[in-house]
Amino acid sequence: MKTVFILGAGFSKPAKAPIQSEIIQEILKLRSGNFYDKDVIIKSYLDDFEKFLSDELFIHNEKFGDVALEDVFTPIDRCIIDGISFRSLDGKNLVELREKIYSLIIIAIKEKLNSATEHKAYVNVFAKYLVAQMKPRMINKDHDPVAVISTNWDILLDNSIKRAIEQDDHNGVVDYCCYISSLEDDDTIKPGLWALGKGKYNVKLLKLHGSLNWLHCPKCQRLFVAFYEKIAEYGIYRDRKCKYCPINFKESKTVSDALRSNLIMPTFLKDLNNFQIKLIWQNASVELSEASKVVFIGYSLPQADYELRQLLSRMIPHEAVIEIVMREEIDEKTEKSNADTLMRYKTFFGKREVKSVPVGVENYVSAL
Ligand SMILES: [Zn+2]
């Protein structure tokens, strides 16, 4: 028996994480936030981002907040992959600009979540539940009852699982289901397979669209990870380099050792040449094929996520039970939007049993 949880933006919403359509507005708000005065780097990134919106996308200043994140990234990603220029920006400019926008996203999400610490309790409850479920694996390696697949970039759950494991004497690891290295020399950041070999347990968290706390070396394809605040302190916008490549490739000390972030638009997954993300998708497909129950939390099954939809369609067994955790139905509006979402799921999953759980994320988690 295995339960696979699939988390969408609605999982992080009670903790005040911005949904994707709000991220550009949150970035623009950094102008008036704490960062702006202190941080000349962030200020210059903001200037460059707004210049791009105005000069290249040709958007009116007062409409910047209405631009869809996909419309910023998809043309940039397309030009980088195809080796062509985007208006006045060549490939090198585009790679740099993309990294700056990623940095702004990381800071904007982090700032938003910092301002709402009191709303995160349910995330800790869920993390403790996952740890308790996986802990018996220390004795029995075949014990493998839960996995989490997330489409979110934020690291609310990642940090909560890490903390729950720390409170359990570091007996387990956060398992991103790919091969990771620690950004700093932190012994508690290890791959899941390493943990199992040491008689520890793993808590699987498969982040299909990448994560705020990941940096990727374009040369050796290693994925570097940090938890808590460290990603902002040491992270990408401080121009981090791979710690292995400058030693292994002494002859080619070039800019290509600079680590890159790993935030991926759902619309761009099929063009992906990132080995670690591919591995995560492969492992997610294995988890889904073993599921007896799949629980969707705060995920609306949008058409734009066609890569995830094809994965679900291919891998979930016919006899698996599908549960949809949706918003609490407090008025006609939430009832109607839940009914629309449920209909989308029922059409998609056809003859399978689809159960609606309209209690809200927080109530659902506390009842686990
Ligand atoms: Zn490297």
Tab-separated table of C-alpha atoms and ligand atoms in Angstrom:
chain	number	residue	atom	x	y	z
A	1	MET	CA	0.000	0.000	0.000
A	2	LYS	CA	1.452	3.306	-1.041
A	3	THR	CA	-0.007	6.814	-0.913
A	4	VAL	CA	1.438	9.391	-3.286
A	5	PHE	CA	0.627	13.016	-2.458
A	6	ILE	CA	0.671	15.510	-5.327
A	7	LEU	CA	0.985	19.122	-4.210
A	8	GLY	CA	-0.029	22.170	-6.228
A	9	ALA	CA	0.096	25.882	-5.433
A	10	GLY	CA	-2.963	25.491	-3.159
A	11	PHE	CA	-0.827	23.499	-0.714
A	12	SER	CA	1.369	26.530	0.040
A	13	LYS	CA	-1.346	29.144	-0.225
A	14	PRO	CA	-2.517	29.089	3.432
A	15	ALA	CA	1.137	29.888	4.351
A	16	LYS	CA	0.845	32.944	2.053
A	17	ALA	CA	3.172	31.696	-0.675
A	18	PRO	CA	2.467	33.644	-3.859
A	19	ILE	CA	0.896	31.644	-6.682
A	20	GLN	CA	2.655	31.822	-10.029
A	21	SER	CA	0.386	34.539	-11.404
A	22	GLU	CA	1.290	36.774	-8.419
A	23	ILE	CA	5.068	36.363	-8.574
A	24	ILE	CA	5.806	39.284	-10.910
A	25	GLN	CA	3.750	41.589	-8.684
A	26	GLU	CA	5.737	40.358	-5.668
A	27	ILE	CA	9.000	41.024	-7.529
A	28	LEU	CA	7.907	44.589	-8.325
A	29	LYS	CA	7.058	45.107	-4.642
A	30	LEU	CA	10.733	44.505	-3.747
A	31	ARG	CA	11.293	48.125	-4.828
A	32	SER	CA	9.563	49.307	-1.685
A	33	GLY	CA	10.650	46.424	0.603
A	34	ASN	CA	13.535	45.916	3.031
A	35	PHE	CA	15.874	44.637	0.394
A	36	TYR	CA	15.812	47.641	-1.815
A	37	ASP	CA	17.848	50.038	0.314
A	38	LYS	CA	20.362	47.516	1.582
A	39	ASP	CA	21.014	45.542	-1.506
A	40	VAL	CA	22.516	47.165	-4.592
A	41	ILE	CA	22.596	43.814	-6.384
A	42	ILE	CA	18.857	43.324	-6.058
A	43	LYS	CA	18.319	46.911	-7.109
A	44	SER	CA	20.349	46.434	-10.299
A	45	TYR	CA	18.519	43.159	-11.079
A	46	LEU	CA	15.183	44.933	-10.673
A	47	ASP	CA	16.337	47.701	-13.003
A	48	ASP	CA	17.368	45.137	-15.631
A	49	PHE	CA	14.108	43.189	-15.282
A	50	GLU	CA	11.958	46.290	-15.685
A	51	LYS	CA	14.067	47.425	-18.632
A	52	PHE	CA	13.423	44.047	-20.261
A	53	LEU	CA	9.655	44.331	-19.698
A	54	SER	CA	9.626	47.854	-21.079
A	55	ASP	CA	12.139	47.720	-23.967
A	56	GLU	CA	11.950	44.118	-25.185
A	57	LEU	CA	8.428	42.959	-24.299
A	58	PHE	CA	7.243	46.542	-24.944
A	59	ILE	CA	4.889	46.680	-21.939
A	60	HIS	CA	3.562	49.903	-20.350
A	61	ASN	CA	5.086	50.503	-16.889
A	62	GLU	CA	1.737	50.405	-15.107
A	63	LYS	CA	0.954	47.009	-16.714
A	64	PHE	CA	4.162	45.220	-15.635
A	65	GLY	CA	2.276	43.348	-12.890
A	66	ASP	CA	-0.155	41.826	-15.417
A	67	VAL	CA	2.506	40.048	-17.477
A	68	ALA	CA	2.353	36.236	-17.211
A	69	LEU	CA	5.529	34.566	-15.969
A	70	GLU	CA	5.304	32.092	-18.874
A	71	ASP	CA	5.434	34.992	-21.335
A	72	VAL	CA	8.667	36.157	-19.744
A	73	PHE	CA	10.395	32.780	-19.593
A	74	THR	CA	9.128	30.817	-22.567
A	75	PRO	CA	10.636	33.137	-25.232
A	76	ILE	CA	13.870	33.470	-23.221
A	77	ASP	CA	14.157	29.680	-22.770
A	78	ARG	CA	13.286	29.083	-26.423
A	79	CYS	CA	15.984	31.483	-27.675
A	80	ILE	CA	18.628	30.067	-25.325
A	81	ILE	CA	17.906	26.472	-26.382
A	82	ASP	CA	17.799	27.314	-30.106
A	83	GLY	CA	20.880	29.562	-29.893
A	84	ILE	CA	19.107	32.625	-31.286
A	85	SER	CA	18.795	36.205	-30.051
A	86	PHE	CA	15.684	37.693	-28.498
A	87	ARG	CA	15.386	41.207	-29.971
A	88	SER	CA	18.449	43.116	-28.680
A	89	LEU	CA	19.646	40.333	-26.353
A	90	ASP	CA	22.037	37.602	-27.499
A	91	GLY	CA	22.442	34.185	-25.913
A	92	LYS	CA	24.895	35.272	-23.203
A	93	ASN	CA	22.739	38.296	-22.265
A	94	LEU	CA	19.698	36.029	-22.068
A	95	VAL	CA	21.340	33.489	-19.778
A	96	GLU	CA	22.427	36.316	-17.468
A	97	LEU	CA	19.018	37.967	-17.534
A	98	ARG	CA	17.269	34.668	-16.772
A	99	GLU	CA	19.506	34.127	-13.734
A	100	LYS	CA	18.706	37.632	-12.499
A	101	ILE	CA	14.967	37.021	-12.821
A	102	TYR	CA	15.337	33.688	-10.999
A	103	SER	CA	17.130	35.513	-8.195
A	104	LEU	CA	14.308	38.031	-7.989
A	105	ILE	CA	11.767	35.202	-7.810
A	106	ILE	CA	13.716	33.533	-4.994
A	107	ILE	CA	13.948	36.766	-2.999
A	108	ALA	CA	10.312	37.695	-3.660
A	109	ILE	CA	8.929	34.332	-2.505
A	110	LYS	CA	11.239	34.327	0.501
A	111	GLU	CA	10.204	37.848	1.527
A	112	LYS	CA	6.511	37.007	1.181
A	113	LEU	CA	6.834	33.849	3.308
A	114	ASN	CA	8.927	35.602	5.970
A	115	SER	CA	6.122	38.076	6.481
A	116	ALA	CA	3.692	35.258	7.339
A	117	THR	CA	5.511	32.863	9.691
A	118	GLU	CA	2.466	32.224	11.900
A	119	HIS	CA	0.563	30.554	9.061
A	120	LYS	CA	2.975	27.679	8.482
A	121	ALA	CA	2.017	25.308	11.353
A	122	TYR	CA	0.114	22.847	9.122
A	123	VAL	CA	3.236	22.358	6.994
A	124	ASN	CA	5.142	21.186	10.090
A	125	VAL	CA	2.277	18.837	10.947
A	126	PHE	CA	2.428	17.310	7.471
A	127	ALA	CA	6.238	16.985	7.671
A	128	LYS	CA	6.013	15.181	11.035
A	129	TYR	CA	3.384	12.829	9.588
A	130	LEU	CA	5.693	11.974	6.647
A	131	VAL	CA	8.660	11.383	8.967
A	132	ALA	CA	6.599	9.110	11.237
A	133	GLN	CA	5.429	7.137	8.188
A	134	MET	CA	8.962	6.617	6.849
A	135	LYS	CA	10.858	6.017	10.099
A	136	PRO	CA	10.145	2.221	10.258
A	137	ARG	CA	12.258	1.944	7.108
A	138	MET	CA	15.332	1.974	9.384
A	139	ILE	CA	14.410	-1.607	10.328
A	140	ASN	CA	12.610	-2.775	7.186
A	141	LYS	CA	13.924	-1.461	3.841
A	142	ASP	CA	10.788	-2.650	2.005
A	143	HIS	CA	8.646	-0.326	4.103
A	144	ASP	CA	7.843	2.491	1.645
A	145	PRO	CA	4.321	3.818	2.304
A	146	VAL	CA	4.441	7.477	1.161
A	147	ALA	CA	5.988	9.811	-1.400
A	148	VAL	CA	5.328	13.467	-2.168
A	149	ILE	CA	5.375	14.933	-5.675
A	150	SER	CA	5.327	18.734	-5.736
A	151	THR	CA	4.863	21.238	-8.554
A	152	ASN	CA	5.858	24.112	-6.251
A	153	TRP	CA	9.132	26.030	-6.183
A	154	ASP	CA	8.864	27.170	-2.568
A	155	ILE	CA	10.714	25.273	0.178
A	156	LEU	CA	8.133	25.371	2.978
A	157	LEU	CA	7.736	21.601	3.110
A	158	ASP	CA	11.430	20.928	2.408
A	159	ASN	CA	12.463	23.014	5.437
A	160	SER	CA	9.780	21.469	7.651
A	161	ILE	CA	10.827	17.913	6.758
A	162	LYS	CA	14.478	18.830	7.337
A	163	ARG	CA	13.609	20.230	10.757
A	164	ALA	CA	11.469	17.199	11.695
A	165	ILE	CA	14.385	14.906	10.797
A	166	GLU	CA	16.775	17.023	12.866
A	167	GLN	CA	14.429	16.631	15.818
A	168	ASP	CA	14.639	12.879	15.187
A	169	ASP	CA	18.432	12.808	15.713
A	170	HIS	CA	19.199	13.094	11.971
A	171	ASN	CA	18.007	9.522	11.451
A	172	GLY	CA	16.761	10.309	7.956
A	173	VAL	CA	17.254	12.579	4.942
A	174	VAL	CA	15.128	14.735	2.675
A	175	ASP	CA	15.217	12.631	-0.492
A	176	TYR	CA	14.838	14.673	-3.686
A	177	CYS	CA	15.158	11.408	-5.638
A	178	CYS	CA	18.134	12.506	-7.681
A	179	TYR	CA	21.838	12.810	-6.997
A	180	ILE	CA	22.491	15.845	-4.771
A	181	SER	CA	25.540	17.492	-3.177
A	182	SER	CA	25.589	19.959	-0.314
A	183	LEU	CA	26.179	23.574	-1.298
A	184	GLU	CA	28.082	24.081	1.922
A	185	ASP	CA	29.890	21.174	3.567
A	186	ASP	CA	26.811	19.982	5.437
A	187	ASP	CA	26.918	16.281	6.375
A	188	THR	CA	23.161	16.065	6.818
A	189	ILE	CA	22.483	16.731	3.121
A	190	LYS	CA	22.845	13.354	1.388
A	191	PRO	CA	21.103	11.413	-1.376
A	192	GLY	CA	18.319	8.995	-0.386
A	193	LEU	CA	20.207	5.901	-1.556
A	194	TRP	CA	23.163	6.848	0.632
A	195	ALA	CA	20.808	7.143	3.637
A	196	LEU	CA	19.246	3.734	3.024
A	197	GLY	CA	22.716	2.178	2.772
A	198	LYS	CA	23.525	3.634	6.211
A	199	GLY	CA	20.376	2.191	7.827
A	200	LYS	CA	18.593	5.552	7.808
A	201	TYR	CA	15.223	6.450	6.292
A	202	ASN	CA	14.365	8.760	3.417
A	203	VAL	CA	11.419	11.138	3.029
A	204	LYS	CA	10.764	11.413	-0.698
A	205	LEU	CA	9.973	14.853	-2.074
A	206	LEU	CA	10.002	14.957	-5.876
A	207	LYS	CA	9.952	18.528	-7.171
A	208	LEU	CA	8.973	18.314	-10.804
A	209	HIS	CA	9.444	21.997	-11.634
A	210	GLY	CA	12.676	22.471	-9.685
A	211	SER	CA	13.184	24.260	-6.390
A	212	LEU	CA	14.305	27.570	-4.911
A	213	ASN	CA	17.076	25.868	-2.950
A	214	TRP	CA	18.718	24.064	-5.861
A	215	LEU	CA	21.681	25.175	-7.889
A	216	HIS	CA	22.898	23.223	-10.847
A	217	CYS	CA	26.371	23.051	-12.397
A	218	PRO	CA	26.024	23.231	-16.174
A	219	LYS	CA	29.370	21.476	-16.599
A	220	CYS	CA	29.213	18.380	-14.357
A	221	GLN	CA	25.389	18.383	-13.895
A	222	ARG	CA	25.663	18.114	-10.105
A	223	LEU	CA	22.740	19.495	-8.131
A	224	PHE	CA	23.707	21.544	-5.063
A	225	VAL	CA	21.252	21.940	-2.195
A	226	ALA	CA	20.926	24.175	0.864
A	227	PHE	CA	18.104	24.511	3.394
A	228	TYR	CA	16.547	27.285	5.469
A	229	GLU	CA	17.896	30.805	4.895
A	230	LYS	CA	21.177	29.657	3.403
A	231	ILE	CA	19.995	29.750	-0.158
A	232	ALA	CA	19.618	33.514	-0.017
A	233	GLU	CA	22.805	33.979	1.990
A	234	TYR	CA	25.051	31.842	-0.227
A	235	GLY	CA	22.796	31.370	-3.167
A	236	ILE	CA	22.812	32.077	-6.793
A	237	TYR	CA	22.738	35.820	-6.670
A	238	ARG	CA	26.147	35.810	-5.010
A	239	ASP	CA	27.704	34.197	-8.034
A	240	ARG	CA	28.452	30.740	-6.653
A	241	LYS	CA	30.799	28.373	-8.440
A	242	CYS	CA	30.788	24.581	-8.576
A	243	LYS	CA	33.131	23.249	-5.877
A	244	TYR	CA	34.285	20.276	-8.001
A	245	CYS	CA	34.721	21.581	-11.540
A	246	PRO	CA	37.519	24.121	-10.877
A	247	ILE	CA	39.547	21.224	-9.354
A	248	ASN	CA	38.631	18.609	-11.958
A	249	PHE	CA	38.995	20.912	-14.963
A	250	LYS	CA	41.890	23.189	-14.001
A	251	GLU	CA	42.580	24.016	-17.635
A	252	SER	CA	39.166	25.605	-18.278
A	253	LYS	CA	38.456	28.158	-15.590
A	254	THR	CA	35.568	29.833	-17.375
A	255	VAL	CA	32.241	31.324	-16.469
A	256	SER	CA	30.593	27.948	-17.096
A	257	ASP	CA	31.483	26.860	-13.541
A	258	ALA	CA	28.920	29.381	-12.265
A	259	LEU	CA	25.967	27.557	-10.722
A	260	ARG	CA	22.538	28.069	-12.263
A	261	SER	CA	19.144	27.954	-10.641
A	262	ASN	CA	16.603	25.298	-11.294
A	263	LEU	CA	13.157	26.783	-11.717
A	264	ILE	CA	11.323	25.342	-14.671
A	265	MET	CA	8.167	26.538	-16.359
A	266	PRO	CA	5.606	23.753	-16.850
A	267	THR	CA	5.330	24.847	-20.481
A	268	PHE	CA	9.002	24.232	-21.084
A	269	LEU	CA	9.580	20.799	-19.578
A	270	LYS	CA	9.706	18.873	-22.809
A	271	ASP	CA	12.762	20.814	-24.021
A	272	LEU	CA	14.605	20.094	-20.874
A	273	ASN	CA	18.134	18.760	-21.063
A	274	ASN	CA	18.708	18.835	-17.317
A	275	PHE	CA	19.753	15.342	-16.299
A	276	GLN	CA	18.731	15.606	-12.622
A	277	ILE	CA	15.227	16.893	-13.387
A	278	LYS	CA	14.800	14.055	-15.891
A	279	LEU	CA	15.793	11.625	-13.155
A	280	ILE	CA	13.198	13.137	-10.815
A	281	TRP	CA	10.470	12.696	-13.458
A	282	GLN	CA	11.565	9.107	-14.018
A	283	ASN	CA	11.429	8.415	-10.263
A	284	ALA	CA	8.046	10.152	-9.981
A	285	SER	CA	6.709	7.802	-12.629
A	286	VAL	CA	7.886	4.801	-10.597
A	287	GLU	CA	6.220	6.158	-7.428
A	288	LEU	CA	2.938	6.715	-9.282
A	289	SER	CA	2.973	3.216	-10.782
A	290	GLU	CA	3.218	1.769	-7.240
A	291	ALA	CA	0.421	3.927	-5.776
A	292	SER	CA	-2.723	2.420	-4.293
A	293	LYS	CA	-3.931	5.918	-3.452
A	294	VAL	CA	-3.082	9.281	-5.034
A	295	VAL	CA	-4.010	12.394	-3.051
A	296	PHE	CA	-4.024	15.741	-4.863
A	297	ILE	CA	-3.692	18.713	-2.513
A	298	GLY	CA	-4.381	22.222	-3.822
A	299	TYR	CA	-3.800	21.226	-7.431
A	300	SER	CA	-6.286	22.183	-10.123
A	301	LEU	CA	-5.039	19.866	-12.922
A	302	PRO	CA	-4.514	22.725	-15.406
A	303	GLN	CA	-4.199	22.014	-19.153
A	304	ALA	CA	-0.886	23.933	-19.210
A	305	ASP	CA	0.655	21.155	-17.083
A	306	TYR	CA	0.402	18.738	-19.979
A	307	GLU	CA	3.656	17.001	-19.074
A	308	LEU	CA	2.356	16.114	-15.621
A	309	ARG	CA	-1.020	15.130	-17.089
A	310	GLN	CA	0.612	12.667	-19.474
A	311	LEU	CA	2.652	11.235	-16.581
A	312	LEU	CA	-0.492	10.714	-14.487
A	313	SER	CA	-2.299	9.225	-17.448
A	314	ARG	CA	0.507	6.768	-18.198
A	315	MET	CA	1.500	5.699	-14.704
A	316	ILE	CA	-1.398	5.636	-12.208
A	317	PRO	CA	-2.839	2.098	-11.882
A	318	HIS	CA	-6.508	1.619	-12.819
A	319	GLU	CA	-7.388	0.370	-9.331
A	320	ALA	CA	-5.788	3.319	-7.506
A	321	VAL	CA	-8.161	5.513	-5.472
A	322	ILE	CA	-7.961	9.221	-6.289
A	323	GLU	CA	-8.583	11.817	-3.547
A	324	ILE	CA	-8.893	15.534	-4.270
A	325	VAL	CA	-8.307	17.854	-1.309
A	326	MET	CA	-9.983	21.149	-2.175
A	327	ARG	CA	-10.936	24.401	-0.513
A	328	GLU	CA	-13.484	24.418	2.242
A	329	GLU	CA	-16.908	25.152	0.756
A	330	ILE	CA	-17.909	28.279	2.602
A	331	ASP	CA	-20.054	29.972	-0.024
A	332	GLU	CA	-21.498	29.499	-3.488
A	333	LYS	CA	-18.278	30.676	-5.102
A	334	THR	CA	-16.050	28.014	-3.512
A	335	GLU	CA	-18.748	25.364	-4.073
A	336	LYS	CA	-18.858	26.228	-7.736
A	337	SER	CA	-15.105	26.327	-8.216
A	338	ASN	CA	-14.745	22.975	-6.389
A	339	ALA	CA	-17.444	21.463	-8.607
A	340	ASP	CA	-15.568	22.611	-11.735
A	341	THR	CA	-12.268	21.197	-10.458
A	342	LEU	CA	-13.878	17.901	-9.452
A	343	MET	CA	-15.489	17.551	-12.874
A	344	ARG	CA	-12.071	18.053	-14.504
A	345	TYR	CA	-10.615	15.248	-12.332
A	346	LYS	CA	-13.562	12.896	-12.937
A	347	THR	CA	-13.279	13.347	-16.694
A	348	PHE	CA	-9.532	12.808	-16.582
A	349	PHE	CA	-9.560	9.733	-14.323
A	350	GLY	CA	-12.594	8.154	-15.977
A	351	LYS	CA	-13.654	4.829	-14.413
A	352	ARG	CA	-11.382	5.196	-11.366
A	353	GLU	CA	-12.848	6.060	-7.973
A	354	VAL	CA	-12.482	9.850	-7.461
A	355	LYS	CA	-13.260	11.167	-3.960
A	356	SER	CA	-13.734	14.819	-3.166
A	357	VAL	CA	-12.387	16.090	0.188
A	358	PRO	CA	-13.548	19.732	0.387
A	359	VAL	CA	-12.110	20.549	3.835
A	360	GLY	CA	-9.110	22.768	3.035
A	361	VAL	CA	-5.427	21.844	3.298
A	362	GLU	CA	-5.040	22.652	6.991
A	363	ASN	CA	-7.980	20.520	8.151
A	364	TYR	CA	-6.973	17.676	5.896
A	365	VAL	CA	-3.393	17.624	7.193
A	366	SER	CA	-4.404	17.798	10.863
A	367	ALA	CA	-6.720	14.787	10.367
A	368	LEU	CA	-3.946	12.567	8.952
B	1	ZN	ZN	30.500	21.183	-11.668
